[in-house]
CSV table of C-alpha atoms and ligand atoms in Angstrom, one decimal:
chain,number,residue,atom,x,y,z
A,1,MET,CA,107.6,-23.5,204.7
A,2,SER,CA,109.6,-24.6,201.7
A,3,GLN,CA,108.2,-24.1,198.2
A,4,MET,CA,107.6,-27.9,198.0
A,5,SER,CA,105.8,-28.2,201.3
A,6,ARG,CA,103.7,-25.2,200.4
A,7,ILE,CA,102.6,-27.0,197.2
A,8,ILE,CA,101.9,-30.2,199.1
A,9,ALA,CA,99.8,-28.3,201.6
A,10,LEU,CA,97.9,-26.6,198.9
A,11,VAL,CA,97.2,-29.9,197.0
A,12,ALA,CA,96.1,-31.5,200.3
A,13,ALA,CA,93.7,-28.6,201.1
A,14,GLY,CA,92.4,-28.8,197.6
A,15,ALA,CA,91.7,-32.6,197.9
A,16,LEU,CA,90.0,-32.0,201.2
A,17,ALA,CA,87.8,-29.3,199.7
A,18,VAL,CA,86.9,-31.7,196.8
A,19,THR,CA,86.0,-34.5,199.2
A,20,MET,CA,83.9,-32.2,201.4
A,21,SER,CA,82.0,-30.7,198.4
A,22,ALA,CA,81.5,-34.3,197.1
A,23,CYS,CA,79.9,-35.3,200.4
A,24,SER,CA,77.7,-32.3,200.6
A,25,SER,CA,76.5,-32.1,197.0
A,26,GLY,CA,76.0,-35.9,196.7
A,27,GLY,CA,74.2,-35.9,200.0
A,28,THR,CA,75.4,-39.5,200.4
A,29,ALA,CA,77.8,-41.3,202.7
A,30,GLY,CA,81.2,-42.4,201.8
A,31,ALA,CA,82.7,-42.7,198.3
A,32,GLY,CA,79.7,-41.9,196.3
A,33,GLY,CA,77.4,-43.8,198.7
A,34,ALA,CA,74.0,-44.4,197.1
A,35,CYS,CA,75.4,-42.5,194.1
A,36,ASN,CA,77.8,-45.1,193.0
A,37,VAL,CA,77.3,-45.5,189.3
A,38,GLY,CA,78.6,-47.9,186.7
A,39,ILE,CA,78.2,-46.7,183.1
A,40,THR,CA,78.7,-49.1,180.2
A,41,MET,CA,78.7,-47.8,176.6
A,42,PRO,CA,78.9,-49.9,173.4
A,43,THR,CA,81.9,-48.6,171.6
A,44,ARG,CA,84.4,-45.8,171.2
A,45,SER,CA,84.2,-46.1,167.4
A,46,LEU,CA,81.2,-43.8,167.3
A,47,GLU,CA,81.6,-40.2,168.3
A,48,ARG,CA,78.2,-40.0,170.0
A,49,TRP,CA,79.0,-42.7,172.6
A,50,ILE,CA,82.2,-41.0,173.5
A,51,ASN,CA,80.3,-37.8,174.1
A,52,ASP,CA,77.5,-39.5,175.9
A,53,GLY,CA,79.8,-41.4,178.3
A,54,GLU,CA,82.1,-38.5,179.1
A,55,GLN,CA,79.4,-35.9,179.6
A,56,LEU,CA,77.5,-38.1,182.0
A,57,GLN,CA,80.6,-39.1,183.9
A,58,LYS,CA,81.6,-35.5,184.4
A,59,LYS,CA,78.2,-34.4,185.6
A,60,LEU,CA,78.1,-37.3,188.1
A,61,LYS,CA,81.7,-36.7,189.3
A,62,ASP,CA,81.0,-33.0,189.8
A,63,ALA,CA,78.0,-34.0,192.0
A,64,GLY,CA,80.2,-36.2,194.1
A,65,CYS,CA,79.2,-39.5,192.8
A,66,THR,CA,81.5,-42.4,192.3
A,67,VAL,CA,81.6,-43.4,188.6
A,68,ASP,CA,83.1,-46.2,186.6
A,69,LEU,CA,82.8,-45.6,182.8
A,70,GLN,CA,83.5,-48.5,180.4
A,71,TYR,CA,83.4,-49.0,176.6
A,72,ALA,CA,83.0,-52.5,175.2
A,73,ASP,CA,84.3,-52.4,171.6
A,74,ASN,CA,80.9,-53.6,170.4
A,75,LYS,CA,81.6,-57.0,172.1
A,76,VAL,CA,78.8,-58.4,174.1
A,77,ASP,CA,81.0,-60.6,176.4
A,78,GLN,CA,83.2,-57.7,177.2
A,79,GLN,CA,80.1,-55.6,178.2
A,80,ILE,CA,78.9,-58.5,180.4
A,81,SER,CA,82.2,-58.8,182.2
A,82,GLN,CA,82.3,-55.0,182.7
A,83,LEU,CA,78.9,-55.2,184.3
A,84,GLN,CA,80.0,-58.0,186.5
A,85,ASN,CA,83.0,-56.0,187.7
A,86,GLN,CA,80.8,-53.0,188.4
A,87,ILE,CA,78.4,-55.1,190.4
A,88,ALA,CA,81.3,-56.7,192.4
A,89,GLY,CA,82.8,-53.2,192.8
A,90,GLY,CA,79.7,-51.9,194.7
A,91,ALA,CA,77.8,-50.0,192.0
A,92,LYS,CA,74.3,-49.1,193.2
A,93,ILE,CA,73.0,-47.9,189.8
A,94,LEU,CA,73.9,-49.2,186.4
A,95,VAL,CA,73.5,-47.1,183.3
A,96,ILE,CA,73.7,-49.4,180.3
A,97,ALA,CA,73.7,-48.6,176.5
A,98,SER,CA,73.6,-52.2,175.5
A,99,ILE,CA,75.2,-53.9,172.5
A,100,ASP,CA,72.8,-56.8,172.3
A,101,GLY,CA,69.6,-55.8,174.0
A,102,THR,CA,68.7,-59.5,174.7
A,103,ALA,CA,72.0,-60.7,176.1
A,104,LEU,CA,72.1,-59.2,179.5
A,105,GLY,CA,69.4,-61.2,181.3
A,106,PRO,CA,71.7,-63.3,183.6
A,107,VAL,CA,74.0,-60.4,184.6
A,108,LEU,CA,71.0,-58.2,185.4
A,109,ASP,CA,69.6,-61.0,187.5
A,110,GLN,CA,72.7,-60.6,189.7
A,111,ALA,CA,72.1,-56.9,189.8
A,112,GLY,CA,68.5,-57.3,190.7
A,113,LYS,CA,69.3,-59.7,193.6
A,114,GLN,CA,71.6,-57.0,195.1
A,115,GLY,CA,68.9,-54.3,194.7
A,116,ILE,CA,70.9,-52.4,192.1
A,117,LYS,CA,68.8,-50.1,189.9
A,118,VAL,CA,69.2,-50.4,186.2
A,119,ILE,CA,68.7,-47.6,183.7
A,120,ALA,CA,68.6,-48.6,180.0
A,121,TYR,CA,70.4,-45.7,178.2
A,122,ASP,CA,69.3,-44.9,174.7
A,123,ARG,CA,68.7,-48.6,173.8
A,124,LEU,CA,66.1,-50.8,175.5
A,125,ILE,CA,67.3,-53.9,177.3
A,126,ASN,CA,64.9,-56.8,176.4
A,127,LYS,CA,63.6,-59.9,178.1
A,128,SER,CA,64.7,-59.0,181.6
A,129,PRO,CA,62.6,-57.9,184.6
A,130,ASN,CA,65.6,-56.1,186.0
A,131,VAL,CA,65.4,-53.0,184.0
A,132,ASP,CA,64.0,-50.2,186.1
A,133,TYR,CA,63.9,-47.2,183.8
A,134,TYR,CA,64.6,-46.3,180.2
A,135,ALA,CA,65.8,-42.9,178.9
A,136,THR,CA,66.0,-42.3,175.2
A,137,PHE,CA,64.9,-40.2,172.2
A,138,ASP,CA,61.6,-41.0,170.6
A,139,ASN,CA,63.0,-43.7,168.3
A,140,TYR,CA,59.9,-44.2,166.2
A,141,LYS,CA,59.9,-40.4,165.6
A,142,VAL,CA,63.5,-40.5,164.4
A,143,GLY,CA,62.4,-42.9,161.6
A,144,GLN,CA,59.3,-40.8,160.9
A,145,LEU,CA,61.4,-37.7,160.4
A,146,GLN,CA,63.6,-39.5,157.9
A,147,GLY,CA,60.6,-41.0,156.1
A,148,ASN,CA,58.8,-37.7,155.9
A,149,PHE,CA,62.0,-35.9,154.8
A,150,LEU,CA,62.2,-38.2,151.8
A,151,LYS,CA,58.5,-38.0,151.2
A,152,ASP,CA,58.6,-34.2,151.1
A,153,GLN,CA,61.8,-33.8,149.1
A,154,LEU,CA,60.7,-36.4,146.5
A,155,LYS,CA,57.1,-34.9,146.5
A,156,LEU,CA,55.8,-38.5,146.7
A,157,ASP,CA,52.2,-37.5,146.7
A,158,SER,CA,52.3,-35.9,143.3
A,159,ALA,CA,55.4,-37.6,141.7
A,160,LYS,CA,54.7,-40.3,139.1
A,161,GLY,CA,57.9,-42.2,139.7
A,162,PRO,CA,59.3,-44.7,139.4
A,163,ILE,CA,62.0,-43.3,141.7
A,164,ASN,CA,64.9,-45.6,142.4
A,165,PHE,CA,65.3,-46.0,146.1
A,166,GLU,CA,67.4,-48.1,148.5
A,167,PRO,CA,66.4,-48.6,152.1
A,168,PHE,CA,68.8,-49.7,154.9
A,169,ALA,CA,68.2,-50.7,158.5
A,170,GLY,CA,70.4,-50.7,161.6
A,171,SER,CA,71.9,-53.5,163.6
A,172,PRO,CA,69.6,-56.5,164.1
A,173,ASP,CA,70.6,-56.8,167.8
A,174,ASP,CA,69.7,-53.1,168.6
A,175,ASN,CA,66.1,-52.7,169.7
A,176,ASN,CA,66.2,-49.1,168.5
A,177,ALA,CA,66.8,-50.2,164.9
A,178,LYS,CA,63.4,-51.7,164.7
A,179,PHE,CA,61.7,-48.5,165.9
A,180,PHE,CA,63.8,-46.3,163.4
A,181,PHE,CA,62.8,-48.6,160.6
A,182,SER,CA,59.1,-48.8,161.5
A,183,GLY,CA,58.9,-45.0,161.8
A,184,ALA,CA,60.3,-44.5,158.3
A,185,TRP,CA,58.6,-47.5,156.7
A,186,ASP,CA,55.1,-46.6,157.9
A,187,VAL,CA,55.6,-43.4,155.8
A,188,LEU,CA,57.4,-44.9,152.8
A,189,LEU,CA,56.0,-48.4,152.3
A,190,PRO,CA,52.7,-47.1,150.8
A,191,TYR,CA,54.7,-45.4,148.0
A,192,VAL,CA,56.7,-48.6,147.4
A,193,GLU,CA,53.4,-50.5,147.1
A,194,LYS,CA,52.0,-47.9,144.7
A,195,GLY,CA,55.2,-48.1,142.5
A,196,THR,CA,56.1,-44.5,143.0
A,197,LEU,CA,59.3,-45.8,144.8
A,198,VAL,CA,61.0,-48.8,143.3
A,199,VAL,CA,63.8,-50.8,144.9
A,200,PRO,CA,66.0,-52.2,142.1
A,201,SER,CA,68.0,-54.4,144.6
A,202,GLY,CA,64.8,-56.0,145.8
A,203,LYS,CA,65.9,-55.3,149.4
A,204,SER,CA,62.5,-54.0,150.3
A,205,PRO,CA,60.9,-55.5,153.4
A,206,LYS,CA,57.2,-56.3,152.8
A,207,SER,CA,56.4,-55.1,156.3
A,208,ASP,CA,58.0,-53.5,159.3
A,209,ALA,CA,58.4,-56.9,160.9
A,210,GLU,CA,60.9,-57.9,158.2
A,211,TRP,CA,63.3,-55.0,158.9
A,212,ALA,CA,66.2,-57.2,160.2
A,213,SER,CA,66.5,-58.7,156.7
A,214,ILE,CA,68.2,-55.5,155.6
A,215,GLY,CA,69.9,-54.7,158.9
A,216,ILE,CA,73.6,-53.8,159.0
A,217,GLN,CA,75.3,-55.7,161.8
A,218,SER,CA,76.9,-53.5,164.5
A,219,TRP,CA,76.0,-50.3,162.5
A,220,GLN,CA,79.4,-50.6,160.7
A,221,SER,CA,80.2,-48.1,158.0
A,222,ASP,CA,82.3,-50.6,156.0
A,223,LYS,CA,79.5,-53.1,156.0
A,224,ALA,CA,77.0,-50.5,154.7
A,225,GLN,CA,79.6,-49.6,152.1
A,226,ALA,CA,80.0,-53.2,150.9
A,227,GLU,CA,76.2,-53.7,150.8
A,228,MET,CA,75.7,-50.5,148.8
A,229,ASP,CA,78.6,-51.5,146.4
A,230,ASN,CA,76.8,-54.8,145.9
A,231,ARG,CA,73.4,-53.3,145.3
A,232,LEU,CA,74.7,-50.8,142.8
A,233,SER,CA,76.9,-53.2,140.8
A,234,SER,CA,74.4,-56.0,140.7
A,235,ASN,CA,71.2,-54.2,140.0
A,236,TYR,CA,71.7,-50.8,138.5
A,237,GLY,CA,73.3,-51.0,135.0
A,238,ASN,CA,72.6,-47.6,133.6
A,239,LYS,CA,70.1,-46.7,136.2
A,240,LYS,CA,70.8,-44.2,139.0
A,241,VAL,CA,69.8,-44.5,142.7
A,242,GLN,CA,67.8,-41.3,143.6
A,243,ALA,CA,67.1,-41.8,147.3
A,244,VAL,CA,68.6,-43.8,150.2
A,245,LEU,CA,67.0,-44.4,153.6
A,246,SER,CA,70.0,-44.6,155.9
A,247,PRO,CA,68.9,-44.9,159.6
A,248,ASN,CA,72.0,-43.3,161.0
A,249,ASP,CA,75.2,-41.4,160.2
A,250,SER,CA,77.7,-44.3,160.4
A,251,LEU,CA,75.7,-46.2,157.7
A,252,ALA,CA,75.4,-42.9,155.7
A,253,LEU,CA,79.2,-42.5,155.6
A,254,GLY,CA,79.6,-46.0,154.1
A,255,ILE,CA,76.8,-45.4,151.6
A,256,GLU,CA,78.3,-42.1,150.6
A,257,ALA,CA,81.8,-43.7,150.1
A,258,SER,CA,80.2,-46.3,147.9
A,259,LEU,CA,78.4,-43.7,145.8
A,260,LYS,CA,81.7,-41.8,145.3
A,261,SER,CA,83.5,-44.9,144.2
A,262,ALA,CA,80.6,-45.7,141.8
A,263,GLY,CA,81.2,-42.2,140.2
A,264,TYR,CA,78.2,-40.3,141.6
A,265,LYS,CA,78.8,-36.5,141.7
A,266,VAL,CA,77.2,-33.9,144.0
A,267,GLY,CA,75.1,-31.5,141.9
A,268,THR,CA,74.5,-33.9,139.0
A,269,ASP,CA,73.3,-37.3,140.1
A,270,TRP,CA,73.9,-37.5,143.8
A,271,PRO,CA,70.9,-39.1,145.6
A,272,LEU,CA,69.1,-37.9,148.7
A,273,ILE,CA,70.5,-39.6,151.8
A,274,THR,CA,69.2,-39.5,155.4
A,275,GLY,CA,71.1,-39.9,158.6
A,276,GLN,CA,71.0,-39.6,162.4
A,277,ASP,CA,73.3,-38.3,165.2
A,278,GLY,CA,75.0,-35.2,163.8
A,279,ASP,CA,78.5,-36.7,163.8
A,280,LYS,CA,81.2,-34.3,162.7
A,281,ALA,CA,82.1,-36.2,159.5
A,282,ASN,CA,78.4,-36.3,158.5
A,283,VAL,CA,77.8,-32.6,159.2
A,284,LYS,CA,80.8,-32.0,156.9
A,285,ALA,CA,79.1,-34.2,154.4
A,286,ILE,CA,75.9,-32.2,154.8
A,287,LEU,CA,77.7,-29.0,154.2
A,288,ALA,CA,79.4,-30.6,151.1
A,289,GLY,CA,76.0,-31.7,149.7
A,290,GLU,CA,76.8,-35.4,150.2
A,291,GLN,CA,74.2,-36.0,152.8
A,292,SER,CA,70.8,-34.4,152.8
A,293,MET,CA,70.0,-34.4,156.5
A,294,THR,CA,70.7,-35.8,159.9
A,295,VAL,CA,68.2,-36.4,162.7
A,296,TRP,CA,69.8,-34.7,165.6
A,297,LYS,CA,69.5,-36.0,169.1
A,298,ASP,CA,71.0,-33.6,171.5
A,299,THR,CA,72.8,-36.2,173.7
A,300,ARG,CA,73.5,-33.5,176.3
A,301,LYS,CA,69.8,-33.5,177.1
A,302,LEU,CA,69.8,-37.3,177.4
A,303,GLY,CA,72.7,-37.0,179.8
A,304,ASP,CA,70.8,-34.4,181.8
A,305,GLN,CA,67.7,-36.5,182.1
A,306,VAL,CA,69.7,-39.6,183.2
A,307,PHE,CA,71.6,-37.5,185.7
A,308,LYS,CA,68.3,-36.4,187.1
A,309,MET,CA,67.0,-40.1,187.2
A,310,ILE,CA,70.2,-41.1,189.1
A,311,GLN,CA,69.8,-38.3,191.6
A,312,GLN,CA,66.2,-39.2,192.1
A,313,ILE,CA,67.1,-42.9,192.7
A,314,ALA,CA,69.9,-42.0,195.0
A,315,LYS,CA,67.7,-39.8,197.1
A,316,GLY,CA,64.8,-42.3,197.1
A,317,GLU,CA,62.6,-39.9,195.3
A,318,LYS,CA,60.0,-40.7,192.6
A,319,VAL,CA,61.7,-40.9,189.2
A,320,GLU,CA,60.4,-38.7,186.5
A,321,VAL,CA,59.1,-40.5,183.3
A,322,ASN,CA,56.9,-39.4,180.5
A,323,ASP,CA,56.0,-42.7,178.7
A,324,GLU,CA,54.6,-45.8,180.4
A,325,LYS,CA,53.3,-47.6,177.4
A,326,THR,CA,55.6,-47.8,174.4
A,327,TYR,CA,58.6,-49.8,175.5
A,328,ASP,CA,57.6,-53.3,176.4
A,329,ASN,CA,60.7,-55.4,176.8
A,330,GLY,CA,58.9,-58.7,176.6
A,331,VAL,CA,58.7,-59.0,180.4
A,332,LYS,CA,57.4,-55.6,181.4
A,333,VAL,CA,56.7,-52.2,180.1
A,334,VAL,CA,59.7,-50.2,181.1
A,335,PRO,CA,58.9,-46.7,182.5
A,336,SER,CA,60.6,-44.3,180.0
A,337,TYR,CA,61.6,-40.8,179.5
A,338,LEU,CA,61.5,-39.9,175.8
A,339,LEU,CA,63.2,-36.8,174.3
A,340,GLU,CA,62.4,-35.1,171.0
A,341,PRO,CA,64.7,-35.6,168.0
A,342,GLU,CA,64.9,-32.9,165.3
A,343,VAL,CA,65.9,-32.6,161.6
A,344,VAL,CA,69.0,-30.8,160.7
A,345,THR,CA,69.7,-29.8,157.1
A,346,LYS,CA,72.4,-27.7,155.6
A,347,ASP,CA,70.7,-24.4,156.4
A,348,LEU,CA,70.2,-25.4,160.1
A,349,VAL,CA,73.8,-26.5,160.9
A,350,GLN,CA,74.7,-23.1,162.2
A,351,SER,CA,71.6,-22.4,164.3
A,352,LYS,CA,71.0,-25.9,165.7
A,353,LEU,CA,74.4,-27.5,166.0
A,354,ILE,CA,76.9,-24.7,166.3
A,355,ASP,CA,75.0,-21.9,168.1
A,356,SER,CA,73.9,-24.5,170.7
A,357,GLY,CA,77.5,-25.5,171.3
A,358,PHE,CA,76.9,-29.1,170.3
A,359,LEU,CA,79.7,-28.8,167.7
A,360,LYS,CA,82.4,-26.2,167.2
A,361,ALA,CA,82.4,-24.3,163.9
A,362,SER,CA,86.0,-25.5,163.5
A,363,ASP,CA,85.0,-29.2,163.9
A,364,VAL,CA,83.1,-29.0,160.6
A,365,GLY,CA,85.4,-26.7,158.7
A,366,LEU,CA,83.4,-23.5,159.3
A,367,GLY,CA,84.9,-20.4,160.8
B,1,LIG,C1,71.5,-45.0,168.6
B,1,LIG,C2,72.0,-44.2,167.4
B,1,LIG,C3,73.3,-44.7,166.9
B,1,LIG,C4,73.3,-46.2,166.7
B,1,LIG,C5,74.7,-46.7,166.3
B,1,LIG,C6,71.5,-46.5,168.1
B,1,LIG,O1,71.1,-47.3,169.2
B,1,LIG,O2,70.3,-44.6,169.0
B,1,LIG,O3,72.1,-42.8,167.8
B,1,LIG,O4,73.6,-44.1,165.6
B,1,LIG,O5,72.8,-46.8,167.8
B,1,LIG,O6,75.6,-46.6,167.4
């Protein structure tokens, strides 16, 4: 046998072994069979979605499933056509992290008619009966952790105030943003009402229901930056902002850039700022004292749970959920699996994020 034909034979044997293990571990017929999965994620512009998509894709492929993974550049129409393609391409299960949680009704009707199961990933899909399961972190708790962090750091129960404070909320089309805001606002609003916290910009919702009035469309850092620039230049004069409620890391980055350009300095007048996700740039900001915390959601655990759901669906088993009351999408209460978010501050970066392998020390300038 020539060298070349030996290589070809080896490659062919390898391919056969992969195909066989795919069939046996997937336990399904043909290319993926019942485990034929379409994954649609909102955007590649945020680290977390890249990790979420790639981790889940790998787990599924390793188990012999057929997988199509798509990102939609935060464009609703693009996500809809990706879903149409996946339905036409024979997907049996759709895993969707939606961009606009209310825009998928018609495409999911098609999925429903073909008996395709739909898992809402991280973000709930609203106003559609064709959402079978929802897997996410406890979104209300994310906001509560941010609110309680500010409450404890500012000692709001004993502080006299007035403490200058600016709240932000996430994208108005993302159902999660409402939960994040309510969780935080239920903690903080009483102190705004008492006057311990004051909001010089006036961008202070009177109730949870008004959250979208301060929402930052598409969670964009540059929009958060422009908004903070405006608030500071129009309302602050000689005053300093002392605390900012930022619902996530992408907004926090914009707010931090704005503070820098307004001349704020870490160690002198830099305010407290919250975040969420544990993105590399934000963990660096935490280490540099520019961000006070992030609410960490170990997205590997979310991937594991969704992987389990997919296997249970593909095998016709009962799907494990742990919440059947919280997430009403306007048509039905979607059976959900909620995971626990946790606070990470500077002193917890090593033990929580690095020792667990979520980030590499070198990603954040350590080690
Ligand atoms: C996710 C957050 C993320 C945000 C922006 C939310 O739906 O739960 O983790 O920061 O979207 O992408």
